[in-house]
Coordinates of N, CA, C and O and ligand atoms in Angstrom, one line a residue:
M186 N -30.2 5.7 -4.7 CA -29.6 7.1 -4.8 C -29.6 7.6 -6.2 O -29.5 6.9 -7.2
K187 N -29.9 8.9 -6.3 CA -29.9 9.5 -7.6 C -28.6 9.4 -8.3 O -27.5 9.4 -7.7
P188 N -28.5 9.5 -9.7 CA -27.2 9.5 -10.3 C -26.5 10.8 -10.1 O -27.2 11.8 -9.8
P189 N -25.2 10.8 -10.2 CA -24.5 12.1 -9.9 C -24.8 13.1 -11.0 O -25.1 12.8 -12.1
T190 N -24.7 14.4 -10.6 CA -24.9 15.5 -11.5 C -23.7 15.6 -12.4 O -23.9 16.0 -13.6
L191 N -22.5 15.3 -11.9 CA -21.3 15.4 -12.7 C -20.2 14.5 -12.2 O -20.2 14.3 -11.0
T192 N -19.5 13.8 -13.1 CA -18.4 12.9 -12.6 C -17.1 13.2 -13.4 O -17.2 13.8 -14.5
R193 N -16.0 12.9 -12.7 CA -14.7 13.1 -13.4 C -13.9 11.9 -12.8 O -14.0 11.5 -11.7
T194 N -12.9 11.5 -13.6 CA -11.9 10.5 -13.2 C -10.6 11.0 -13.5 O -10.3 11.5 -14.6
V195 N -9.7 11.0 -12.5 CA -8.3 11.5 -12.8 C -7.4 10.4 -12.2 O -7.7 9.6 -11.3
R196 N -6.1 10.4 -12.7 CA -5.1 9.5 -12.2 C -4.1 10.3 -11.4 O -3.7 11.4 -11.8
S197 N -3.6 9.7 -10.4 CA -2.4 10.3 -9.6 C -1.3 9.3 -9.7 O -1.5 8.2 -9.4
G198 N -0.1 9.8 -10.0 CA 1.0 8.9 -10.1 C 1.9 8.9 -8.9 O 2.9 8.2 -8.9
S199 N 1.6 9.7 -7.9 CA 2.4 9.7 -6.7 C 1.7 10.4 -5.5 O 0.7 11.1 -5.7
P200 N 2.2 10.1 -4.3 CA 1.5 10.8 -3.1 C 1.5 12.3 -3.3 O 0.6 13.0 -2.9
E201 N 2.6 12.8 -3.9 CA 2.8 14.3 -4.0 C 1.7 14.8 -5.0 O 1.1 15.9 -4.8
E202 N 1.4 14.0 -6.0 CA 0.4 14.5 -7.0 C -1.0 14.5 -6.4 O -1.7 15.4 -6.6
T203 N -1.2 13.5 -5.5 CA -2.5 13.5 -4.8 C -2.6 14.7 -3.9 O -3.6 15.3 -3.8
H204 N -1.5 15.0 -3.2 CA -1.5 16.2 -2.4 C -1.8 17.4 -3.2 O -2.6 18.3 -2.8
R205 N -1.2 17.6 -4.3 CA -1.4 18.8 -5.1 C -2.8 18.9 -5.6 O -3.4 20.0 -5.7
L206 N -3.4 17.7 -5.9 CA -4.8 17.7 -6.3 C -5.7 18.3 -5.2 O -6.6 19.1 -5.3
G207 N -5.3 17.9 -3.9 CA -6.0 18.3 -2.8 C -5.8 19.8 -2.6 O -6.8 20.5 -2.2
V208 N -4.6 20.3 -2.8 CA -4.3 21.8 -2.6 C -5.3 22.6 -3.5 O -5.9 23.6 -3.1
R209 N -5.4 22.1 -4.7 CA -6.2 22.9 -5.7 C -7.7 22.8 -5.3 O -8.4 23.8 -5.4
L210 N -8.1 21.7 -4.7 CA -9.5 21.6 -4.3 C -9.7 22.5 -3.0 O -10.7 23.2 -2.9
G211 N -8.8 22.5 -2.1 CA -8.9 23.3 -0.9 C -9.0 24.8 -1.2 O -9.7 25.5 -0.5
G212 N -8.4 25.2 -2.3 CA -8.5 26.6 -2.7 C -9.8 27.0 -3.2 O -10.2 28.2 -3.3
L213 N -10.7 26.1 -3.5 CA -12.0 26.3 -4.1 C -13.1 26.1 -3.1 O -14.3 26.5 -3.4
L214 N -12.8 25.6 -1.9 CA -13.9 25.2 -1.0 C -14.6 26.5 -0.4 O -14.0 27.5 -0.2
Q215 N -15.9 26.3 -0.2 CA -16.7 27.4 0.4 C -17.4 26.8 1.6 O -17.6 25.6 1.7
P216 N -17.8 27.7 2.5 CA -18.6 27.2 3.7 C -19.8 26.4 3.2 O -20.4 26.7 2.2
G217 N -20.1 25.3 3.9 CA -21.2 24.4 3.5 C -20.9 23.3 2.6 O -21.6 22.3 2.4
D218 N -19.7 23.4 2.0 CA -19.3 22.2 1.1 C -19.1 21.0 1.9 O -18.6 21.0 3.0
F219 N -19.4 19.8 1.3 CA -19.3 18.6 2.0 C -18.6 17.6 1.1 O -19.1 17.4 0.0
I220 N -17.5 17.1 1.5 CA -16.7 16.1 0.7 C -16.6 14.8 1.4 O -16.1 14.7 2.5
G221 N -17.0 13.7 0.8 CA -16.9 12.4 1.4 C -15.8 11.6 0.6 O -15.8 11.6 -0.6
L222 N -15.0 11.0 1.4 CA -13.9 10.2 0.8 C -14.1 8.8 1.1 O -14.4 8.4 2.2
V223 N -13.9 8.0 0.0 CA -14.1 6.6 0.1 C -12.9 5.9 -0.5 O -12.3 6.3 -1.4
G224 N -12.5 4.8 0.1 CA -11.4 4.0 -0.3 C -10.8 3.2 0.8 O -10.9 3.7 2.0
D225 N -10.2 2.1 0.5 CA -9.6 1.2 1.5 C -8.4 1.9 2.3 O -8.0 3.0 1.8
L226 N -8.0 1.3 3.3 CA -6.8 1.7 4.0 C -5.7 1.9 3.1 O -5.4 1.0 2.3
G227 N -5.0 3.0 3.1 CA -3.8 3.2 2.3 C -4.2 3.7 0.9 O -3.3 3.9 0.0
A228 N -5.5 4.0 0.7 CA -5.9 4.5 -0.7 C -5.4 5.9 -1.0 O -5.2 6.2 -2.1
G229 N -5.2 6.7 0.1 CA -4.7 8.0 -0.1 C -5.7 9.1 0.4 O -5.5 10.3 0.1
K230 N -6.7 8.7 1.1 CA -7.7 9.7 1.6 C -7.0 10.8 2.4 O -7.3 12.0 2.2
T231 N -6.2 10.4 3.4 CA -5.6 11.4 4.3 C -4.6 12.3 3.5 O -4.5 13.5 3.7
H232 N -3.9 11.7 2.6 CA -3.0 12.5 1.7 C -3.8 13.6 1.0 O -3.3 14.8 1.0
L233 N -4.9 13.2 0.5 CA -5.7 14.2 -0.2 C -6.2 15.3 0.7 O -6.2 16.5 0.4
V234 N -6.7 14.9 1.9 CA -7.2 15.8 2.9 C -6.1 16.8 3.3 O -6.4 18.0 3.5
R235 N -4.9 16.3 3.5 CA -3.8 17.2 3.9 C -3.6 18.2 2.9 O -3.3 19.4 3.2
G236 N -3.7 17.9 1.6 CA -3.6 18.8 0.5 C -4.7 19.8 0.6 O -4.5 21.0 0.4
V237 N -5.9 19.3 0.8 CA -7.1 20.2 0.9 C -6.9 21.3 2.0 O -7.1 22.5 1.8
A238 N -6.4 20.8 3.1 CA -6.2 21.7 4.3 C -5.1 22.8 3.9 O -5.3 23.9 4.2
E239 N -4.1 22.3 3.2 CA -3.1 23.3 2.8 C -3.7 24.4 1.8 O -3.5 25.6 2.0
G240 N -4.5 23.9 0.9 CA -5.1 24.7 0.0 C -6.1 25.7 0.6 O -6.4 26.8 0.1
A241 N -6.7 25.3 1.8 CA -7.6 26.1 2.5 C -6.9 27.0 3.5 O -7.5 27.6 4.4
E242 N -5.5 27.0 3.4 CA -4.7 27.8 4.3 C -4.8 27.5 5.8 O -4.7 28.3 6.6
V243 N -4.9 26.2 6.0 CA -4.8 25.7 7.4 C -3.4 25.5 7.8 O -2.6 24.9 7.0
P244 N -2.9 26.1 8.9 CA -1.5 25.9 9.3 C -1.2 24.4 9.5 O -2.0 23.7 10.0
R245 N -0.1 24.0 8.9 CA 0.3 22.6 8.9 C 0.3 22.0 10.3 O -0.1 20.8 10.4
S246 N 0.6 22.7 11.3 CA 0.7 22.2 12.6 C -0.7 21.7 13.2 O -0.8 20.9 14.1
Q247 N -1.8 22.2 12.6 CA -3.1 21.9 13.0 C -3.5 20.5 12.5 O -4.4 19.9 13.0
V248 N -2.9 20.1 11.4 CA -3.5 19.0 10.7 C -3.0 17.6 11.2 O -1.9 17.3 11.3
A249 N -4.0 16.9 11.7 CA -3.8 15.6 12.4 C -4.2 14.5 11.5 O -4.8 14.7 10.4
S250 N -4.0 13.3 11.9 CA -4.6 12.1 11.3 C -5.7 11.8 12.3 O -5.4 11.4 13.5
P251 N -7.0 11.8 12.0 CA -8.0 11.6 13.0 C -7.9 10.2 13.5 O -8.4 9.3 12.9
T252 N -7.4 10.0 14.7 CA -7.2 8.7 15.2 C -8.0 8.6 16.5 O -8.7 7.6 16.7
F253 N -7.9 9.6 17.3 CA -8.6 9.5 18.6 C -9.9 10.2 18.6 O -10.9 9.7 19.2
A254 N -10.1 11.3 17.9 CA -11.3 12.0 17.8 C -12.0 11.6 16.5 O -11.4 11.1 15.6
I255 N -13.3 11.8 16.5 CA -14.1 11.6 15.2 C -14.0 12.8 14.3 O -13.8 12.6 13.1
V256 N -14.0 14.0 14.9 CA -13.9 15.2 14.1 C -12.8 16.1 14.6 O -12.7 16.4 15.8
Y257 N -11.9 16.5 13.7 CA -10.9 17.5 14.0 C -11.3 18.9 13.3 O -11.5 18.9 12.1
P258 N -11.4 19.9 14.1 CA -11.7 21.3 13.5 C -10.4 22.0 13.2 O -9.5 22.0 14.0
Y259 N -10.3 22.5 12.0 CA -9.1 23.3 11.6 C -9.6 24.7 11.3 O -10.7 24.9 10.8
S260 N -8.7 25.7 11.5 CA -9.1 27.0 11.0 C -8.2 27.5 10.0 O -7.0 27.7 10.2
G261 N -8.7 27.7 8.8 CA -8.0 28.2 7.7 C -8.7 29.4 7.1 O -9.3 30.2 7.9
R262 N -8.6 29.6 5.8 CA -9.4 30.7 5.1 C -10.9 30.6 5.5 O -11.6 31.6 5.6
I263 N -11.4 29.4 5.7 CA -12.7 29.1 6.3 C -12.5 28.0 7.3 O -11.5 27.3 7.2
P264 N -13.5 27.7 8.2 CA -13.3 26.6 9.0 C -13.4 25.3 8.2 O -14.1 25.2 7.2
L265 N -12.6 24.3 8.6 CA -12.6 23.0 7.9 C -12.8 21.9 9.0 O -12.1 22.0 10.0
Y266 N -13.7 21.0 8.8 CA -13.8 19.9 9.7 C -13.4 18.6 9.1 O -14.0 18.3 8.0
H267 N -12.5 17.9 9.7 CA -11.9 16.7 9.1 C -12.4 15.5 10.0 O -12.0 15.4 11.2
A268 N -13.3 14.7 9.4 CA -13.8 13.6 10.2 C -13.4 12.3 9.7 O -13.0 12.2 8.5
D269 N -13.3 11.3 10.5 CA -13.0 9.9 10.1 C -14.0 9.0 10.7 O -14.1 8.9 11.9
L270 N -14.8 8.3 9.9 CA -15.9 7.5 10.4 C -15.5 6.0 10.5 O -16.4 5.2 10.7
Y271 N -14.2 5.7 10.4 CA -13.8 4.3 10.4 C -14.3 3.5 11.6 O -14.7 2.4 11.4
R272 N -14.4 4.2 12.8 CA -14.8 3.5 14.0 C -16.3 3.6 14.3 O -16.7 3.2 15.3
I273 N -17.0 4.3 13.4 CA -18.4 4.6 13.7 C -19.2 3.5 13.0 O -19.0 3.2 11.8
S274 N -20.2 2.9 13.8 CA -20.9 1.8 13.1 C -22.3 2.2 12.7 O -22.9 1.5 11.9
D275 N -22.9 3.2 13.3 CA -24.2 3.6 12.7 C -24.5 5.1 13.0 O -23.7 5.8 13.6
E276 N -25.6 5.5 12.4 CA -26.0 6.9 12.4 C -26.2 7.4 13.8 O -25.8 8.6 14.2
D277 N -26.8 6.6 14.7 CA -27.1 7.0 16.1 C -25.8 7.4 16.8 O -25.7 8.4 17.5
E278 N -24.8 6.5 16.6 CA -23.5 6.8 17.2 C -22.9 8.1 16.7 O -22.3 8.9 17.4
L279 N -23.1 8.4 15.4 CA -22.6 9.6 14.8 C -23.3 10.8 15.4 O -22.7 11.8 15.6
Y280 N -24.6 10.7 15.6 CA -25.4 11.8 16.1 C -24.8 12.2 17.5 O -24.7 13.4 17.8
A281 N -24.4 11.2 18.3 CA -23.9 11.5 19.6 C -22.6 12.3 19.6 O -22.3 13.0 20.6
T282 N -21.9 12.3 18.5 CA -20.6 13.0 18.4 C -20.8 14.5 18.1 O -19.9 15.3 18.2
G283 N -22.0 14.9 17.7 CA -22.3 16.3 17.3 C -21.9 16.5 15.9 O -22.0 17.7 15.4
F284 N -21.6 15.5 15.1 CA -21.2 15.6 13.7 C -22.2 16.4 12.9 O -21.8 17.3 12.1
F285 N -23.5 16.1 13.1 CA -24.5 16.7 12.2 C -24.7 18.2 12.4 O -25.2 18.9 11.6
D286 N -24.2 18.7 13.6 CA -24.3 20.2 13.8 C -23.3 20.9 12.9 O -23.5 22.1 12.7
L287 N -22.3 20.2 12.4 CA -21.3 20.8 11.6 C -21.7 20.9 10.1 O -21.3 21.8 9.4
V288 N -22.6 20.0 9.7 CA -23.0 19.9 8.3 C -23.9 21.1 7.9 O -24.8 21.4 8.6
G289 N -23.4 21.8 6.8 CA -24.2 22.9 6.4 C -23.9 24.2 7.2 O -24.6 25.2 7.1
G290 N -22.9 24.1 8.1 CA -22.6 25.2 9.0 C -21.6 26.2 8.3 O -21.5 26.2 7.1
P291 N -20.8 26.9 9.1 CA -19.9 27.9 8.6 C -18.6 27.4 8.0 O -17.9 28.1 7.4
G292 N -18.5 26.1 8.0 CA -17.2 25.5 7.5 C -17.5 24.5 6.4 O -18.6 24.2 6.0
A293 N -16.4 24.0 5.8 CA -16.5 22.9 4.9 C -16.2 21.6 5.7 O -15.4 21.6 6.6
V294 N -16.8 20.5 5.3 CA -16.7 19.2 6.0 C -16.0 18.2 5.1 O -16.5 18.0 3.9
L295 N -15.0 17.5 5.6 CA -14.3 16.5 4.8 C -14.4 15.2 5.6 O -14.0 15.2 6.8
V296 N -14.9 14.1 5.0 CA -15.2 12.9 5.8 C -14.6 11.7 5.2 O -14.9 11.3 4.1
E297 N -13.6 11.1 5.9 CA -13.0 9.9 5.5 C -13.9 8.7 5.8 O -14.6 8.8 6.9
W298 N -14.0 7.7 5.0 CA -14.8 6.5 5.3 C -16.3 6.9 5.3 O -17.0 6.4 6.1
L299 N -16.7 7.7 4.4 CA -18.1 8.1 4.3 C -19.0 6.9 4.1 O -20.1 6.8 4.6
D300 N -18.5 5.9 3.4 CA -19.3 4.7 3.1 C -19.7 3.9 4.3 O -20.6 3.0 4.4
Q301 N -18.9 4.1 5.4 CA -19.2 3.4 6.7 C -20.5 3.8 7.2 O -21.2 3.0 7.9
V302 N -20.9 5.1 7.0 CA -22.2 5.6 7.5 C -22.8 6.5 6.3 O -22.7 7.7 6.3
P303 N -23.4 5.8 5.4 CA -23.9 6.5 4.2 C -24.9 7.7 4.6 O -24.9 8.7 3.9
G304 N -25.6 7.5 5.7 CA -26.5 8.6 6.1 C -25.9 9.8 6.6 O -26.5 10.8 7.0
A305 N -24.5 9.8 6.7 CA -23.8 11.0 7.2 C -23.8 12.1 6.1 O -23.6 13.3 6.5
A306 N -24.0 11.7 4.9 CA -23.9 12.7 3.8 C -25.2 13.5 3.7 O -26.3 13.0 3.8
P307 N -25.1 14.9 3.4 CA -26.3 15.7 3.2 C -26.8 15.4 1.8 O -26.2 14.6 1.0
R308 N -27.8 16.0 1.4 CA -28.4 15.8 0.0 C -27.4 16.1 -1.1 O -27.4 15.4 -2.1
E309 N -26.7 17.2 -0.9 CA -25.7 17.6 -1.9 C -24.3 17.5 -1.4 O -24.0 18.0 -0.3
F310 N -23.5 16.7 -2.1 CA -22.1 16.6 -1.7 C -21.3 16.1 -2.8 O -21.8 15.6 -3.9
L311 N -20.0 16.1 -2.6 CA -19.0 15.6 -3.6 C -18.4 14.3 -3.0 O -17.9 14.3 -1.9
R312 N -18.5 13.2 -3.7 CA -17.9 12.0 -3.3 C -16.6 11.7 -4.1 O -16.6 11.7 -5.3
L313 N -15.6 11.4 -3.4 CA -14.3 11.1 -4.0 C -13.9 9.7 -3.6 O -13.7 9.4 -2.4
T314 N -13.7 8.8 -4.6 CA -13.4 7.4 -4.4 C -12.0 7.2 -4.9 O -11.7 7.5 -6.1
L315 N -11.1 6.7 -4.0 CA -9.7 6.5 -4.4 C -9.4 5.0 -4.5 O -9.8 4.2 -3.6
R316 N -8.8 4.6 -5.6 CA -8.5 3.2 -5.8 C -7.1 3.0 -6.3 O -6.7 3.7 -7.2
P317 N -6.3 2.2 -5.6 CA -4.9 1.9 -6.0 C -5.0 1.2 -7.4 O -5.8 0.2 -7.5
T318 N -4.1 1.6 -8.3 CA -4.0 0.9 -9.6 C -2.6 0.4 -9.8 O -2.4 -0.5 -10.6
A319 N -1.7 0.8 -8.9 CA -0.3 0.3 -8.9 C 0.3 0.8 -7.6 O -0.4 1.6 -6.9
E320 N 1.5 0.4 -7.3 CA 2.1 0.8 -6.0 C 2.0 2.3 -5.7 O 1.5 2.7 -4.6
D321 N 2.3 3.1 -6.7 CA 2.3 4.6 -6.5 C 1.2 5.3 -7.2 O 1.1 6.5 -7.3
A322 N 0.3 4.5 -7.9 CA -0.7 5.1 -8.7 C -2.1 4.9 -8.1 O -2.4 3.9 -7.5
R323 N -2.9 6.0 -8.2 CA -4.3 5.9 -7.7 C -5.2 6.4 -8.8 O -4.9 7.4 -9.5
E324 N -6.4 5.8 -8.8 CA -7.5 6.4 -9.7 C -8.4 7.1 -8.7 O -8.8 6.6 -7.7
L325 N -8.7 8.4 -9.1 CA -9.6 9.2 -8.2 C -10.9 9.4 -9.0 O -10.9 10.0 -10.1
Q326 N -12.0 8.9 -8.5 CA -13.3 9.1 -9.2 C -14.1 10.1 -8.4 O -14.2 9.9 -7.1
A327 N -14.5 11.2 -9.0 CA -15.2 12.2 -8.3 C -16.7 12.2 -8.8 O -16.9 12.2 -10.0
E328 N -17.6 12.2 -7.9 CA -19.0 12.3 -8.3 C -19.7 13.4 -7.5 O -19.7 13.4 -6.2
A329 N -20.2 14.3 -8.2 CA -20.9 15.5 -7.6 C -22.4 15.2 -7.6 O -23.0 14.9 -8.6
F330 N -23.0 15.4 -6.4 CA -24.5 15.3 -6.3 C -25.0 16.7 -6.0 O -24.8 17.2 -4.9
G331 N -25.7 17.3 -6.9 CA -26.2 18.6 -6.7 C -25.5 19.7 -7.4 O -24.4 19.5 -8.0
A332 N -26.1 20.9 -7.5 CA -25.5 22.0 -8.3 C -24.2 22.5 -7.8 O -23.3 22.7 -8.5
R333 N -24.2 22.9 -6.5 CA -22.9 23.4 -6.0 C -21.8 22.4 -6.0 O -20.7 22.8 -6.5
P334 N -22.0 21.2 -5.6 CA -20.9 20.2 -5.8 C -20.4 20.1 -7.2 O -19.2 19.9 -7.5
A335 N -21.4 20.1 -8.2 CA -21.0 20.0 -9.6 C -20.2 21.2 -10.0 O -19.2 21.1 -10.8
A336 N -20.5 22.4 -9.5 CA -19.8 23.6 -9.9 C -18.4 23.5 -9.3 O -17.4 23.9 -9.9
L337 N -18.3 23.0 -8.1 CA -17.0 22.8 -7.4 C -16.1 21.9 -8.2 O -15.0 22.1 -8.5
L338 N -16.7 20.7 -8.6 CA -16.0 19.7 -9.3 C -15.5 20.2 -10.7 O -14.4 20.0 -11.1
A339 N -16.4 21.0 -11.3 CA -16.1 21.5 -12.7 C -14.9 22.5 -12.6 O -14.1 22.6 -13.5
A340 N -14.9 23.3 -11.5 CA -13.8 24.2 -11.3 C -12.5 23.5 -10.9 O -11.4 23.9 -11.3
W341 N -12.6 22.4 -10.2 CA -11.4 21.7 -9.7 C -10.8 20.9 -10.8 O -9.6 20.9 -11.1
L342 N -11.6 20.1 -11.6 CA -11.2 19.2 -12.6 C -11.9 19.5 -13.9 O -12.8 18.9 -14.3
P343 N -11.5 20.6 -14.6 CA -12.2 21.1 -15.8 C -12.1 20.1 -16.9 O -11.2 19.3 -17.0
Ligands
LIG189 P1 -5.9 6.5 3.7 O1 -6.2 7.7 4.5 O2 -6.8 6.3 2.6 O3 -5.8 5.3 4.6 P2 -3.2 7.6 3.5 O4 -3.3 8.9 2.7 O5 -3.0 7.6 4.9 O6 -4.4 6.6 3.1 O7 -2.0 6.7 2.9 C1 -1.8 6.5 1.5 C2 -0.5 5.6 1.4 O8 -0.3 5.3 0.0 C3 0.7 6.4 1.8 O9 1.6 5.5 2.4 C4 1.2 6.9 0.5 O10 2.6 7.2 0.5 C5 0.9 5.8 -0.4 N1 0.7 6.3 -1.8 C6 1.3 5.7 -2.9 N2 0.9 6.3 -4.1 C7 0.0 7.2 -3.7 C8 -0.8 8.2 -4.5 N3 -0.7 8.3 -5.8 N4 -1.6 9.0 -3.8 C9 -1.7 8.9 -2.5 N5 -1.0 8.0 -1.7 C10 -0.2 7.2 -2.3
LIG190 MG1 -6.9 8.1 6.5

């Protein structure tokens, strides 16, 4: 894989801080953006996504934790698709869900457990890796691949 176009690392000291980081990112999302989230169970991926949904003006009642479906569609300022690939084992299985029809479409796509199916990512995307550094602290590493993801990252974490 090519090296990232732009990287940033930030620390979050609480679940609320992670949520607020998400809110700011959600306010910047545009149709076609693709964000992949990587990190073990409990790393904070869903907390971040909930913040992004709020920032994208998705009504709180729509936001689920993707448990039963692979992709949840939300409607905010733009359409937002929240996917969780935890239970997906390969690309063929993902094809069958219709996931790839959403990529590059009229909405932004947020994918938890992107590393489960690396081929799920388009050529240009923003990868966010969350790592616990203490009980309530997380390190968030952001890697932008491509010009638009880099512009998004630069606006989010200047
Ligand atoms: P994931 O989707 O990665 O499995 P969740 O967002 O569902 O993770 O859960 C993260 C858990 O970690 C929650 O219980 C949350 O309260 C806790 N947590 C502690 N500190 C943080 C932090 N700084 N950011 C996000 N979550 C945190
Ligand atoms: Mg989750």
